[in-house]
Amino acid sequence: MLDATTRSGGTATATPQATATELSPRSPAVSVTARSNSLAARCTRALLSPWSRLSLLVLLLGAAASCVLLFEPQRLLAHGWPPQVGGAAAAVVFAAAYGLCTVAFVPRPLLSLAAGALFGSQLGLAAALAGTVLGGAVAFGLGRVLGQDALRPLLRARWLRAADGLLSRHGFRSMMAARLFPGVPFWAANYCAAVSRMGWLPFLLATALGSVPNTAAYVVAGARASSPTSPAFLIAMAFIAVPAVVGTVVAWRKRHHLRGH
């Protein structure tokens, strides 16, 4: 039977049959890959979050302190440097160990005394200052990368904001005062500066310059410890006391400055 187009004399055209196209369902492999990528992204965000990095910092510092308790670097004062390493190489190794020990909360005066006892005044001072700057840089970098983002939102107290403002705006002067004042622990000043907005250059310059007086005094005292009545030893002890007085005066002025703000 002819259709209407053929009966009317027209040319019959074949109408293409419409085919219903359906979206093919996702293959199981694509779904698994997408879920894996999403899980990896969530894990990456969690690991890089501020509190995860702060937890890593606490873990690293705890491990470093445990190593110090286990290996007892203070035994260098009693047993001396290993005879296998000597000369300038020994001073370089000692400077590296000095820096790492300060990150692990070993008191700097103890390490500076050891530097003087092991290497004498000149080489011991060079090793101690190099270790001081190295330890400060490592602690500042760890605190800046792993702790700053988590701890800065906690600076809500008035005195914390004021201290942060001083470190951020007057970093060099504030860090010089902290280095000259023996009552401020080295590690505490490092991590407080890292949480603030102090720059790297003011921090390192203030650490290198501000640490010279007390470091030199302790190194000379360690080098002359066998003759405690010698003029060099007595002068070194005086230089240990003078920065303490200067630091006390600066701290008193800063305290009144913070009260004024």
mmCIF file of C-alpha atoms in Angstrom, residues 43-175:
data_model
loop_
_atom_site.group_PDB
_atom_site.id
_atom_site.type_symbol
_atom_site.label_atom_id
_atom_site.label_comp_id
_atom_site.label_asym_id
_atom_site.label_seq_id
_atom_site.Cartn_x
_atom_site.Cartn_y
_atom_site.Cartn_z
ATOM 1 C CA CYS A 43 43.653 13.013 52.810
ATOM 2 C CA THR A 44 46.048 15.564 51.294
ATOM 3 C CA ARG A 45 43.979 18.465 52.636
ATOM 4 C CA ALA A 46 43.840 16.850 56.072
ATOM 5 C CA LEU A 47 47.589 16.207 56.150
ATOM 6 C CA LEU A 48 48.391 19.758 55.029
ATOM 7 C CA SER A 49 45.923 21.410 57.401
ATOM 8 C CA PRO A 50 47.381 23.806 60.002
ATOM 9 C CA TRP A 51 46.650 21.526 62.952
ATOM 10 C CA SER A 52 48.162 18.500 61.232
ATOM 11 C CA ARG A 53 51.350 20.450 60.588
ATOM 12 C CA LEU A 54 51.398 21.656 64.181
ATOM 13 C CA SER A 55 51.035 18.060 65.361
ATOM 14 C CA LEU A 56 53.969 17.114 63.147
ATOM 15 C CA LEU A 57 56.037 19.919 64.697
ATOM 16 C CA VAL A 58 55.230 18.696 68.211
ATOM 17 C CA LEU A 59 56.125 15.143 67.167
ATOM 18 C CA LEU A 60 59.462 16.229 65.693
ATOM 19 C CA LEU A 61 60.385 18.268 68.759
ATOM 20 C CA GLY A 62 59.396 15.429 71.066
ATOM 21 C CA ALA A 63 61.552 13.019 69.075
ATOM 22 C CA ALA A 64 64.483 15.454 69.162
ATOM 23 C CA ALA A 65 64.185 15.904 72.917
ATOM 24 C CA SER A 66 64.034 12.130 73.362
ATOM 25 C CA CYS A 67 67.231 11.720 71.340
ATOM 26 C CA VAL A 68 68.953 14.277 73.554
ATOM 27 C CA LEU A 69 67.898 12.385 76.666
ATOM 28 C CA LEU A 70 69.059 9.126 75.107
ATOM 29 C CA PHE A 71 72.465 10.192 73.766
ATOM 30 C CA GLU A 72 73.285 12.812 76.446
ATOM 31 C CA PRO A 73 75.401 15.310 74.458
ATOM 32 C CA GLN A 74 76.440 16.985 77.730
ATOM 33 C CA ARG A 75 78.862 14.099 78.201
ATOM 34 C CA LEU A 76 81.187 15.976 75.832
ATOM 35 C CA LEU A 77 82.112 18.173 78.776
ATOM 36 C CA ALA A 78 83.344 15.163 80.733
ATOM 37 C CA HIS A 79 84.681 12.833 78.021
ATOM 38 C CA GLY A 80 85.841 15.252 75.332
ATOM 39 C CA TRP A 81 85.472 15.127 71.563
ATOM 40 C CA PRO A 82 85.920 11.779 69.781
ATOM 41 C CA PRO A 83 89.559 11.507 68.670
ATOM 42 C CA GLN A 84 88.565 10.281 65.198
ATOM 43 C CA VAL A 85 87.500 13.808 64.184
ATOM 44 C CA GLY A 86 89.860 16.706 64.725
ATOM 45 C CA GLY A 87 90.723 20.220 63.620
ATOM 46 C CA ALA A 88 88.396 22.336 61.501
ATOM 47 C CA ALA A 89 86.313 19.302 60.537
ATOM 48 C CA ALA A 90 85.562 18.680 64.201
ATOM 49 C CA ALA A 91 84.484 22.318 64.619
ATOM 50 C CA VAL A 92 82.112 22.022 61.639
ATOM 51 C CA VAL A 93 80.588 18.813 62.986
ATOM 52 C CA PHE A 94 80.274 20.381 66.424
ATOM 53 C CA ALA A 95 78.542 23.467 64.964
ATOM 54 C CA ALA A 96 75.980 21.259 63.230
ATOM 55 C CA ALA A 97 75.420 19.259 66.417
ATOM 56 C CA TYR A 98 75.209 22.515 68.391
ATOM 57 C CA GLY A 99 72.441 23.814 66.132
ATOM 58 C CA LEU A 100 70.419 20.610 66.259
ATOM 59 C CA CYS A 101 70.776 20.389 70.032
ATOM 60 C CA THR A 102 69.394 23.910 70.475
ATOM 61 C CA VAL A 103 66.341 22.883 68.432
ATOM 62 C CA ALA A 104 65.945 19.983 70.881
ATOM 63 C CA PHE A 105 65.906 22.392 73.872
ATOM 64 C CA VAL A 106 69.478 21.824 75.063
ATOM 65 C CA PRO A 107 70.554 25.037 76.872
ATOM 66 C CA ARG A 108 72.976 27.129 74.831
ATOM 67 C CA PRO A 109 75.229 28.049 77.781
ATOM 68 C CA LEU A 110 76.034 24.370 78.271
ATOM 69 C CA LEU A 111 76.886 23.963 74.581
ATOM 70 C CA SER A 112 78.983 27.139 74.552
ATOM 71 C CA LEU A 113 80.945 25.966 77.573
ATOM 72 C CA ALA A 114 81.581 22.707 75.731
ATOM 73 C CA ALA A 115 82.739 24.617 72.632
ATOM 74 C CA GLY A 116 85.324 26.521 74.668
ATOM 75 C CA ALA A 117 86.488 23.444 76.558
ATOM 76 C CA LEU A 118 86.895 21.396 73.370
ATOM 77 C CA PHE A 119 88.245 23.913 70.842
ATOM 78 C CA GLY A 120 89.579 26.879 72.770
ATOM 79 C CA SER A 121 88.413 30.475 72.630
ATOM 80 C CA GLN A 122 88.725 31.387 68.944
ATOM 81 C CA LEU A 123 87.683 28.202 67.168
ATOM 82 C CA GLY A 124 85.154 27.457 69.888
ATOM 83 C CA LEU A 125 83.516 30.883 69.446
ATOM 84 C CA ALA A 126 83.282 30.425 65.673
ATOM 85 C CA ALA A 127 81.708 26.983 66.086
ATOM 86 C CA ALA A 128 79.287 28.183 68.765
ATOM 87 C CA LEU A 129 78.121 31.205 66.756
ATOM 88 C CA ALA A 130 77.677 29.108 63.619
ATOM 89 C CA GLY A 131 75.678 26.570 65.604
ATOM 90 C CA THR A 132 73.591 29.343 67.150
ATOM 91 C CA VAL A 133 72.607 30.802 63.789
ATOM 92 C CA LEU A 134 71.994 27.339 62.345
ATOM 93 C CA GLY A 135 69.817 26.275 65.273
ATOM 94 C CA GLY A 136 67.876 29.516 65.174
ATOM 95 C CA ALA A 137 67.270 29.188 61.436
ATOM 96 C CA VAL A 138 66.085 25.572 61.737
ATOM 97 C CA ALA A 139 63.728 26.374 64.615
ATOM 98 C CA PHE A 140 62.406 29.497 62.899
ATOM 99 C CA GLY A 141 61.782 27.583 59.666
ATOM 100 C CA LEU A 142 60.031 24.718 61.434
ATOM 101 C CA GLY A 143 57.847 27.081 63.419
ATOM 102 C CA ARG A 144 57.022 29.211 60.385
ATOM 103 C CA VAL A 145 56.101 26.307 58.096
ATOM 104 C CA LEU A 146 54.476 23.928 60.586
ATOM 105 C CA GLY A 147 53.129 26.100 63.387
ATOM 106 C CA GLN A 148 52.328 29.634 62.288
ATOM 107 C CA ASP A 149 48.989 29.004 60.545
ATOM 108 C CA ALA A 150 47.598 27.062 63.513
ATOM 109 C CA LEU A 151 48.878 29.313 66.295
ATOM 110 C CA ARG A 152 48.252 32.804 64.911
ATOM 111 C CA PRO A 153 44.438 32.581 65.324
ATOM 112 C CA LEU A 154 45.041 31.849 69.033
ATOM 113 C CA LEU A 155 46.684 35.251 69.641
ATOM 114 C CA ARG A 156 43.556 36.755 71.189
ATOM 115 C CA ALA A 157 44.892 37.890 74.538
ATOM 116 C CA ARG A 158 45.852 41.547 74.728
ATOM 117 C CA TRP A 159 49.447 40.972 75.768
ATOM 118 C CA LEU A 160 49.915 38.303 73.101
ATOM 119 C CA ARG A 161 48.706 40.684 70.403
ATOM 120 C CA ALA A 162 50.979 43.406 71.735
ATOM 121 C CA ALA A 163 54.003 41.090 71.770
ATOM 122 C CA ASP A 164 53.157 39.903 68.288
ATOM 123 C CA GLY A 165 52.936 43.502 67.122
ATOM 124 C CA LEU A 166 56.379 44.295 68.529
ATOM 125 C CA LEU A 167 57.950 41.247 66.924
ATOM 126 C CA SER A 168 56.236 41.926 63.609
ATOM 127 C CA ARG A 169 56.919 45.686 63.385
ATOM 128 C CA HIS A 170 60.219 45.923 65.288
ATOM 129 C CA GLY A 171 61.614 42.464 64.725
ATOM 130 C CA PHE A 172 65.312 43.307 64.767
ATOM 131 C CA ARG A 173 65.233 45.361 67.973
ATOM 132 C CA SER A 174 62.935 42.932 69.775
ATOM 133 C CA MET A 175 65.046 39.915 68.843
#
